CSV table of C-alpha atoms in Angstrom, one decimal:
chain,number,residue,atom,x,y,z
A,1,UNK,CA,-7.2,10.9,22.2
A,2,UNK,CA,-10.2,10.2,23.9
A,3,UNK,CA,-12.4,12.9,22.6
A,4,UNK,CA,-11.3,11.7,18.9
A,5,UNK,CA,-12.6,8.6,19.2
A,6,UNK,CA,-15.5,9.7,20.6
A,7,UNK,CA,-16.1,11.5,17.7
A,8,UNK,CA,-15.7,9.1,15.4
A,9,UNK,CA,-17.5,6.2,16.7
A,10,UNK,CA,-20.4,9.1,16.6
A,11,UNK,CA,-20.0,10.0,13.6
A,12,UNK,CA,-20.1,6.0,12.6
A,13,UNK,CA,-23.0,5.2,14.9
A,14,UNK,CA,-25.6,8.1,13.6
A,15,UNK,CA,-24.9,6.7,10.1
A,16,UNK,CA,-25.7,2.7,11.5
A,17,UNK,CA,-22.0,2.0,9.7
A,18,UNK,CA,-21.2,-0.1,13.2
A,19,UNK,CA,-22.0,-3.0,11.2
A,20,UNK,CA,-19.6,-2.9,8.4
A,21,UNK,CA,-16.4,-2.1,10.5
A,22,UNK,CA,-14.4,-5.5,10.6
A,23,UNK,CA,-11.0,-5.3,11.5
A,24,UNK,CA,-10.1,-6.6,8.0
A,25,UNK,CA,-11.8,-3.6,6.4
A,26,UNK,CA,-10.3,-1.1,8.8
A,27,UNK,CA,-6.8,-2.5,8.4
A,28,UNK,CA,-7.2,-1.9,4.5
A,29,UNK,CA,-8.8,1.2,4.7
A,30,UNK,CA,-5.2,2.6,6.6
A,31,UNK,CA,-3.2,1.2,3.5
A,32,UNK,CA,-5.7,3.3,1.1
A,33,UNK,CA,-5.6,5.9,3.0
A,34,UNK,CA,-1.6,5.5,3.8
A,35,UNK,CA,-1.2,5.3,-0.2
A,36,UNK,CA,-3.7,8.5,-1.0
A,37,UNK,CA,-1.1,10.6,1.0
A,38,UNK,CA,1.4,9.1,-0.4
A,39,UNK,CA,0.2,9.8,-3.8
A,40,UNK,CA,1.2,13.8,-3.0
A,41,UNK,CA,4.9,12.8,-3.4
A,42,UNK,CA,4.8,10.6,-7.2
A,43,UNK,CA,7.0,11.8,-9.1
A,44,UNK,CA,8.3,14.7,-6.8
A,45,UNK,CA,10.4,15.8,-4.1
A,46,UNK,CA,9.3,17.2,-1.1
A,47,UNK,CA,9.9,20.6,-2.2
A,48,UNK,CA,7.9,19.8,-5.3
A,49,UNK,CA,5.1,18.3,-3.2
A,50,UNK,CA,5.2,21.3,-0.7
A,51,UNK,CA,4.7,24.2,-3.5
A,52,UNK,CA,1.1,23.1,-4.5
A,53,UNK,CA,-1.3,24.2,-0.7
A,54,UNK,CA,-0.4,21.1,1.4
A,55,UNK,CA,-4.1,20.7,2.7
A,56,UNK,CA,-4.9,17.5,0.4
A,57,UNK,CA,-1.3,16.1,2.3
A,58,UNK,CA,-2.8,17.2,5.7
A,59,UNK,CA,-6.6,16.2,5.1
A,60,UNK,CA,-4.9,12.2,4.1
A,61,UNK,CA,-3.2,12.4,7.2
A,62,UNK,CA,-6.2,12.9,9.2
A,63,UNK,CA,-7.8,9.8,7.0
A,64,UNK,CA,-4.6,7.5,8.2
A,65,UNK,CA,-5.2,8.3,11.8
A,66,UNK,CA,-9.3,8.0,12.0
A,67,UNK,CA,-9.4,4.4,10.7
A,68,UNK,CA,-5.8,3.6,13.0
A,69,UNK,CA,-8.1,5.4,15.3
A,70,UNK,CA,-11.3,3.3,15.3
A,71,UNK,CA,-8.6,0.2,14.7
A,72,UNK,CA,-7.3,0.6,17.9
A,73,UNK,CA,-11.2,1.6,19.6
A,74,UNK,CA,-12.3,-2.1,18.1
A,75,UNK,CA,-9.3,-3.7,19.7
A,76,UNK,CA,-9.6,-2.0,23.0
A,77,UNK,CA,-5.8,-0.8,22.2
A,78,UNK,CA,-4.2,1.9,23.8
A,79,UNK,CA,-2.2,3.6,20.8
A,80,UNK,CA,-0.1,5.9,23.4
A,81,UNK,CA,0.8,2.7,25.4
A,82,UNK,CA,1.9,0.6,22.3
A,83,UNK,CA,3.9,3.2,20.4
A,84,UNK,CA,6.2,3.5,24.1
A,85,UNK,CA,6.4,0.1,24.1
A,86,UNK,CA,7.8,-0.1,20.3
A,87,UNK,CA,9.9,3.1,20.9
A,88,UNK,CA,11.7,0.6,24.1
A,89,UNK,CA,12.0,-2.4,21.9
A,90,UNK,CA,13.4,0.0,19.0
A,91,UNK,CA,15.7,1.3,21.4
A,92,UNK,CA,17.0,-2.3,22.0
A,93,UNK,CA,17.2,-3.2,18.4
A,94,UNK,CA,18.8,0.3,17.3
A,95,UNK,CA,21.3,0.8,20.6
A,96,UNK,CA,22.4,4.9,20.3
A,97,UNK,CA,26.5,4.6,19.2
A,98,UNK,CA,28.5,7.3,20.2
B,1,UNK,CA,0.2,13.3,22.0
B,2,UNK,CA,2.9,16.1,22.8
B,3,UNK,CA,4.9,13.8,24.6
B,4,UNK,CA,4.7,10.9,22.2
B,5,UNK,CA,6.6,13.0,19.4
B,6,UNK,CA,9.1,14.5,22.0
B,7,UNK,CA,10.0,11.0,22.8
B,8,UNK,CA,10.2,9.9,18.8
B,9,UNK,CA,12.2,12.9,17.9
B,10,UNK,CA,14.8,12.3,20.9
B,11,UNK,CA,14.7,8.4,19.3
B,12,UNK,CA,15.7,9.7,16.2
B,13,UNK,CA,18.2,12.3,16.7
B,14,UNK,CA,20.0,10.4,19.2
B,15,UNK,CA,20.6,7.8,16.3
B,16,UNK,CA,21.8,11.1,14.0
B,17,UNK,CA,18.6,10.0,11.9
B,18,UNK,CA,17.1,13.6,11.1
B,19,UNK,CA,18.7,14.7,7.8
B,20,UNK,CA,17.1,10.8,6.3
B,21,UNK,CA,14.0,11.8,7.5
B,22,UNK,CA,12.3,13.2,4.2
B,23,UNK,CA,8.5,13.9,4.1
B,24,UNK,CA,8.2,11.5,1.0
B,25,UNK,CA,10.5,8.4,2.8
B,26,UNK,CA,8.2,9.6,5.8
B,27,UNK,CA,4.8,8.8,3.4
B,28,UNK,CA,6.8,5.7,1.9
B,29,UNK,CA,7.3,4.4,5.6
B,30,UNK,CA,3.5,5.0,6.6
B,31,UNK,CA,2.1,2.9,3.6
B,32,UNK,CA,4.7,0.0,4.3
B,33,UNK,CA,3.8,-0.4,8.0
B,34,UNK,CA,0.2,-0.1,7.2
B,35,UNK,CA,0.3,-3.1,4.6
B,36,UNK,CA,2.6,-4.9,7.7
B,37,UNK,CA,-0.7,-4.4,9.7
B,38,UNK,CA,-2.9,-5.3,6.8
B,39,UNK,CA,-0.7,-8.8,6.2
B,40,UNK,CA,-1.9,-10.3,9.7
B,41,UNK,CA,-5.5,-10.0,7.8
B,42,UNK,CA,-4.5,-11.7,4.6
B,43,UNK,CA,-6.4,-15.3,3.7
B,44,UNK,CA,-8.0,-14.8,7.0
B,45,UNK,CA,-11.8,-13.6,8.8
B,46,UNK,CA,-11.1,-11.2,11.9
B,47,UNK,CA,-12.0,-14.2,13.6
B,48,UNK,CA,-8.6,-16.4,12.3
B,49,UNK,CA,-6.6,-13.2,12.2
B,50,UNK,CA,-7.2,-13.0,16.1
B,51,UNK,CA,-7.0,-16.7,16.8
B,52,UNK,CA,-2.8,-16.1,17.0
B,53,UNK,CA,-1.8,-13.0,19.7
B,54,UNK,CA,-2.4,-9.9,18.6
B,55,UNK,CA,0.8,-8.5,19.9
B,56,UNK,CA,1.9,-8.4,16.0
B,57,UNK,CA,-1.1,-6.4,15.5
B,58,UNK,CA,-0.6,-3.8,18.1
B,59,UNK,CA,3.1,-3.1,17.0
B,60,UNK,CA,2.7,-2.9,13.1
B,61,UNK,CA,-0.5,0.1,14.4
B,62,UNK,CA,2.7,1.5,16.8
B,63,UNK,CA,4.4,1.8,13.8
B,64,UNK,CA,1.6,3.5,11.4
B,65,UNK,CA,1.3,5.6,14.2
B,66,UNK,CA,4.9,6.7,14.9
B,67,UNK,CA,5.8,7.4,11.1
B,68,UNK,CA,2.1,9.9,11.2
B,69,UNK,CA,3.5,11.4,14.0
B,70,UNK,CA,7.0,12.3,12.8
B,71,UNK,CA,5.1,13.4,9.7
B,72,UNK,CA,2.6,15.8,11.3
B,73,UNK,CA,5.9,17.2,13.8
B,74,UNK,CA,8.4,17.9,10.2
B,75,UNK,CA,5.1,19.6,8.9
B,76,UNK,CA,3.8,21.8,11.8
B,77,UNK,CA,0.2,19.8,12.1
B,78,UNK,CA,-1.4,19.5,14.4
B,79,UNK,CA,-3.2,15.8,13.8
B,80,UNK,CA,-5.8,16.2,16.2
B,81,UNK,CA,-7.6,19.5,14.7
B,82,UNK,CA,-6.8,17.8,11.1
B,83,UNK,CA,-8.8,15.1,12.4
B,84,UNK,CA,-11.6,17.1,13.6
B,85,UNK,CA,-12.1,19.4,10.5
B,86,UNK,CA,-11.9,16.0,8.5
B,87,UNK,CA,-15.1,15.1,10.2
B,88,UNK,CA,-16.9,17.9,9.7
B,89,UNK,CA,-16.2,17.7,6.2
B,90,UNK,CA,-17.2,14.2,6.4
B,91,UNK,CA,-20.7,15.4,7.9
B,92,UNK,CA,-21.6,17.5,5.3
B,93,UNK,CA,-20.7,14.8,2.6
B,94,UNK,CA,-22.3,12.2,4.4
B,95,UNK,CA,-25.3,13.2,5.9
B,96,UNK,CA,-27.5,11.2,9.2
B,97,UNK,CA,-30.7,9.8,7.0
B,98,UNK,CA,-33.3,9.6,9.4
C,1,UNK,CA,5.4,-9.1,-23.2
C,2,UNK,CA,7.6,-7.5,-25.9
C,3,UNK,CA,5.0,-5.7,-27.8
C,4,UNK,CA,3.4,-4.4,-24.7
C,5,UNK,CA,7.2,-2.8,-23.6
C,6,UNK,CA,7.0,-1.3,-26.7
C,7,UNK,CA,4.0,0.4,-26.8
C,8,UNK,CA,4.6,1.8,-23.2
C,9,UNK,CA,8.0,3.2,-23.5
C,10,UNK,CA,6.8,4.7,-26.7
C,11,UNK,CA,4.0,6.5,-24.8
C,12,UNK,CA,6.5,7.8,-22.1
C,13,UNK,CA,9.2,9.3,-24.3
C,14,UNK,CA,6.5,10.9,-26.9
C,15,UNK,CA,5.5,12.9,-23.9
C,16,UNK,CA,9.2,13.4,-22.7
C,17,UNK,CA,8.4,11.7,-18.9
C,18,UNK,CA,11.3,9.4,-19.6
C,19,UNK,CA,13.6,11.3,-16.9
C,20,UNK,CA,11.2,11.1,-14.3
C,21,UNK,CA,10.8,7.4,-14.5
C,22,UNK,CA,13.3,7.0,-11.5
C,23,UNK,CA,12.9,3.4,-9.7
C,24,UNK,CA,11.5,4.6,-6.4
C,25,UNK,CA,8.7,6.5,-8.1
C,26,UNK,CA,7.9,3.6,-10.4
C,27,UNK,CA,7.4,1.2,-7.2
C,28,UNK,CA,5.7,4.0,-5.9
C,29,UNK,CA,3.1,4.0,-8.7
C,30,UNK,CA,2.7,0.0,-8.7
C,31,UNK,CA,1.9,0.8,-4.6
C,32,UNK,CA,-0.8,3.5,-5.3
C,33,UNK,CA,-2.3,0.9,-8.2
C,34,UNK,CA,-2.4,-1.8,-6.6
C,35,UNK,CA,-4.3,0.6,-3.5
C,36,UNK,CA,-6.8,1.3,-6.3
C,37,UNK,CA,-7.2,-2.1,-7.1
C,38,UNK,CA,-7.9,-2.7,-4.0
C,39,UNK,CA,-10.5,0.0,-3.2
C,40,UNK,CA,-12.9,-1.8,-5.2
C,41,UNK,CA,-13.0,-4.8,-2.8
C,42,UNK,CA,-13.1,-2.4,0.6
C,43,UNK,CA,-16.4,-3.3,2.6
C,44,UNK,CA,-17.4,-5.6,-0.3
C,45,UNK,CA,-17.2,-9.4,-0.4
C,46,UNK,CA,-16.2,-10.8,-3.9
C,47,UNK,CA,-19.5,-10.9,-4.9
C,48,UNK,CA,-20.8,-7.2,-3.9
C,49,UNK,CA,-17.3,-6.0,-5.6
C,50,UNK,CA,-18.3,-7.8,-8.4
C,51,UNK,CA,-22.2,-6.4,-9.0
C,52,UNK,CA,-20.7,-3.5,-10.4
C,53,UNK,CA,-19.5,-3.6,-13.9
C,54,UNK,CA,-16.0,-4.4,-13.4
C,55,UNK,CA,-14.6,-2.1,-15.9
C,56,UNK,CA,-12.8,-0.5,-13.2
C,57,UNK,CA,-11.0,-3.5,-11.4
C,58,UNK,CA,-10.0,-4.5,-14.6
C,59,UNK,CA,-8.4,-0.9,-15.6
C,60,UNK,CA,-6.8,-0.9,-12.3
C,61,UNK,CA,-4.6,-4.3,-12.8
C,62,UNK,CA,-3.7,-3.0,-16.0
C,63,UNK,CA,-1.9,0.2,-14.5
C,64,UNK,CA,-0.5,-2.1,-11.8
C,65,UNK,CA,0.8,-4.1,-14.9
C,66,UNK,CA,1.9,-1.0,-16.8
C,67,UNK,CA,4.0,0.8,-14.1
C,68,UNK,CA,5.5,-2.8,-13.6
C,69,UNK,CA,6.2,-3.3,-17.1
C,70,UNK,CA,8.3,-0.1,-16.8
C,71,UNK,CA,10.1,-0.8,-13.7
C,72,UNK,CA,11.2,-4.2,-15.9
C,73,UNK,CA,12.3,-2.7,-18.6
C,74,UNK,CA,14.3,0.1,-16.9
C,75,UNK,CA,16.1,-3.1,-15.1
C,76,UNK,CA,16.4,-4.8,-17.8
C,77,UNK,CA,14.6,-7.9,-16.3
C,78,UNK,CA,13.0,-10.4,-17.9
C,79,UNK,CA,9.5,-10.9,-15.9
C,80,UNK,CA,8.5,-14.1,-17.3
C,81,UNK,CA,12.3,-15.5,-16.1
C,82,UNK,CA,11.6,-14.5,-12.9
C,83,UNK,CA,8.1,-15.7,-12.4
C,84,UNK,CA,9.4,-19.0,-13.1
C,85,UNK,CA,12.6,-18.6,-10.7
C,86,UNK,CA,10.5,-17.4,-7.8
C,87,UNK,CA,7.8,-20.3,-8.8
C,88,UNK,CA,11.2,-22.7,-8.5
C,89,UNK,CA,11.5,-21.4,-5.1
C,90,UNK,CA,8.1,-21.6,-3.6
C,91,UNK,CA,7.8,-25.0,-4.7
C,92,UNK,CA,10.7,-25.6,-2.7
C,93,UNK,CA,9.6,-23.7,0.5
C,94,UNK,CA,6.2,-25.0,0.3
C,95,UNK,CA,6.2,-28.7,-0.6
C,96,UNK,CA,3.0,-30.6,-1.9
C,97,UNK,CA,1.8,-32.7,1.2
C,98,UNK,CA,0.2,-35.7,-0.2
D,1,UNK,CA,1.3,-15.3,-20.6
D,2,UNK,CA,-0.9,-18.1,-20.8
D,3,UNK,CA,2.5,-20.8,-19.9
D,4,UNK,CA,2.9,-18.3,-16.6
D,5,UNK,CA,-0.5,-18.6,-15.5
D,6,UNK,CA,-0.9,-22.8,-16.3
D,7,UNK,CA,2.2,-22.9,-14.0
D,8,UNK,CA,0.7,-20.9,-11.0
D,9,UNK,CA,-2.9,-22.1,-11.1
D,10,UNK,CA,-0.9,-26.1,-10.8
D,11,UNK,CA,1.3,-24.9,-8.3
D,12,UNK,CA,-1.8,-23.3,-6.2
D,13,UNK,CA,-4.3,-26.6,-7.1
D,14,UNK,CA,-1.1,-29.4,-6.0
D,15,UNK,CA,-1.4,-27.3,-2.5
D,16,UNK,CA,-5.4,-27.4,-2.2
D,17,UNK,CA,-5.2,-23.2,-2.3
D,18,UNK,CA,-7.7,-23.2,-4.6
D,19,UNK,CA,-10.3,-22.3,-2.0
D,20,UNK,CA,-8.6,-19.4,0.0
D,21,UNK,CA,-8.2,-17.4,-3.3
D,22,UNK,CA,-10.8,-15.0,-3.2
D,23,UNK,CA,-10.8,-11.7,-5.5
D,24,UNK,CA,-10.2,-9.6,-2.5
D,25,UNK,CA,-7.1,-11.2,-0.4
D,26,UNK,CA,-5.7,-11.7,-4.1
D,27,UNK,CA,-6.1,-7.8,-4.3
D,28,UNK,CA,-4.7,-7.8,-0.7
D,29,UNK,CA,-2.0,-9.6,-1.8
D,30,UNK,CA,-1.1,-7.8,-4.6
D,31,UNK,CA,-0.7,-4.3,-2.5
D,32,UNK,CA,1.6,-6.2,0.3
D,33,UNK,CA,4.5,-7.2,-2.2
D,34,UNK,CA,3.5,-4.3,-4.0
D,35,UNK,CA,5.5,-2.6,-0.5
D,36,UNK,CA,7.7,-5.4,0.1
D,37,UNK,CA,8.9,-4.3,-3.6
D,38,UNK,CA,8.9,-0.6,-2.3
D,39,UNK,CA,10.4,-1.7,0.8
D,40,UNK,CA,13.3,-2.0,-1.2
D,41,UNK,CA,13.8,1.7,-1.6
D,42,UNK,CA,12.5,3.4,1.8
D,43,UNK,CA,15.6,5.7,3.0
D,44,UNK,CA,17.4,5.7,-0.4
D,45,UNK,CA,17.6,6.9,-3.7
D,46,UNK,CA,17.5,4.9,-7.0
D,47,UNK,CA,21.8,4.6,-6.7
D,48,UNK,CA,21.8,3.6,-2.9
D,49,UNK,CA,18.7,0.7,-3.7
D,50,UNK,CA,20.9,-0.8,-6.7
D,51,UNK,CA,24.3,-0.7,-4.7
D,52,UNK,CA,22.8,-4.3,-2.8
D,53,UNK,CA,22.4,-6.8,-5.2
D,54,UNK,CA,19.4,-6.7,-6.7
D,55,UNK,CA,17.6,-9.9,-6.2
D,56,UNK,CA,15.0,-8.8,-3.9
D,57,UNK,CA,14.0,-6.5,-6.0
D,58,UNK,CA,13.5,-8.9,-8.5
D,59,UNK,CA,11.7,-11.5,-6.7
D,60,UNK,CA,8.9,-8.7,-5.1
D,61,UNK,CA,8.2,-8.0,-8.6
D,62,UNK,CA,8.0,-11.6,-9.5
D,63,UNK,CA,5.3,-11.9,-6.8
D,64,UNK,CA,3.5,-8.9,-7.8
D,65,UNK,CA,2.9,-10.2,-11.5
D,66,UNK,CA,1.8,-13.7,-9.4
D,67,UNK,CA,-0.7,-12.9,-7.9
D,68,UNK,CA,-1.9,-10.2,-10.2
D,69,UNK,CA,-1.8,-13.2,-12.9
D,70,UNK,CA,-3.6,-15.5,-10.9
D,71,UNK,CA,-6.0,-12.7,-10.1
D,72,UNK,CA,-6.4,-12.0,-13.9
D,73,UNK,CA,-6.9,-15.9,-14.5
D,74,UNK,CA,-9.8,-16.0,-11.8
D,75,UNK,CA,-11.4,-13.2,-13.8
D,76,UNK,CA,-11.6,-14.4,-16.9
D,77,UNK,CA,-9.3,-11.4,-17.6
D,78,UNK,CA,-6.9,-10.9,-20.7
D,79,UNK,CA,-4.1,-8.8,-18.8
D,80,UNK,CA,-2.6,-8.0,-22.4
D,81,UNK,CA,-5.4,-6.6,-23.9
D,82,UNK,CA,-6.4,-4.9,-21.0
D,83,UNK,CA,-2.9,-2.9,-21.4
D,84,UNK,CA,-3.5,-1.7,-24.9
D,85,UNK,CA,-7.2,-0.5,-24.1
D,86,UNK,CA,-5.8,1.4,-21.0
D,87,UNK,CA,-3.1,3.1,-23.3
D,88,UNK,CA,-5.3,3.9,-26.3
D,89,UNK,CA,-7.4,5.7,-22.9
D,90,UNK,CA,-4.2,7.4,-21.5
D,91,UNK,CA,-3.4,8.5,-25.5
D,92,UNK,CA,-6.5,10.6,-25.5
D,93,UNK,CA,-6.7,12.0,-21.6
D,94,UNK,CA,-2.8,13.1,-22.3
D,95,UNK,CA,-2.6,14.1,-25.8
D,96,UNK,CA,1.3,14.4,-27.2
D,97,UNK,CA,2.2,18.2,-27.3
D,98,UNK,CA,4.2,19.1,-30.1
């Protein structure tokens, strides 16, 4: 994920946006993003949602995951290491039943 | 990422959990993880929201993060070229003033 | 709030939308709202959000209010009762420290 | 509304909150039980979400209309009117088809 990042704190530097970029701002930025994608499913089922060209749904996604992106870059978090360690504790908490 | 989503969708279908896992629910889920994230900022600066461990932090971006994922794997994207055609779009839209 | 009801469900089944007003889509729509509301206040302090007429924050709480309305009505509950309930109970949770 | 509102705003001053509640963690706010209300129906349809009693539904509601009434009272805003001009404006962008 490297090179994304790279890309993005680019993209943010050229345009002297460093400045703004508080953690607070980035964290509400997801949820606007988060809600814009989820705006392709009001009032519709997935098959519904899926019959108009699903670039909006894709483009939103990419939105979600540059400012979770530059979230995790500000925080000096490894998103890779912290979704394994979630997946172990959600094993714990969810134990497989046969 | 590759092995981040094997090791979500063996989570999942180990737990019999695929048939719930509707693109909508899937959008649902991302927006109510990100406003988990965007709670630990509420009433507080960067600076208070940091003064307790960030561990709650790190998870609730797991969690954003694993949702995307499983979102991007039901629907064939690949997250990482989504992100990079975002950003050129994003170029053109916002340009570098000199 | 009675009036206000009125006028709203009146809206919805002149246009016949009265069958898509399921519950999960109606908390949907007060989640996308309130996102809107909220956009208005991303990289802003109060008082930068504020330099621009505010026609738009204001528009934004009332479809946060209208969608919530609904929900309320298709639930048959009585908002102001449980405003005061939930008032009961924070008082109760967070005491006044003299 | 106005009985509603003299209630929260004592509540909020008996607890010296006063201070904390800006415009944009009010707007904050707002969006987090906005998904603690959606919360509520992630994984389930309309049937599944009502089989548990529905009290929490009912109280993330409650705490939706809170803070977007104390958010209202800080802005000198008249929710109720604020409804009808928003309908008269949703009357004319969707027109009734006979």
């Amino acid at each position: 994920m490297k090179n994304m990042i790279d890309a993005i704190t680019k993209f943010r530097d050229e345009r002297g946006w460093k400045g703004n970029h508080d953690l607070k701002d980035l964290a509400i930025s997801i949820s606007l993003e988060a809600n814009e994608l989820l705006e392709n499913f009001q009032w519709k089922s997935d098959q519904e949602a899926l019959q108009s060209p699903d670039q909006n749904i894709k483009e939103e996604m990419a939105d979600v995951f540059i400012y979770l992106l530059q979230m995790a870059d500000k925080m000096n978090v490894d998103l890779e290491e912290e979704v394994f360690k979630k997946m172990k504790k959600n094993a714990i908490k969810y134990p497989v039943t046969k």
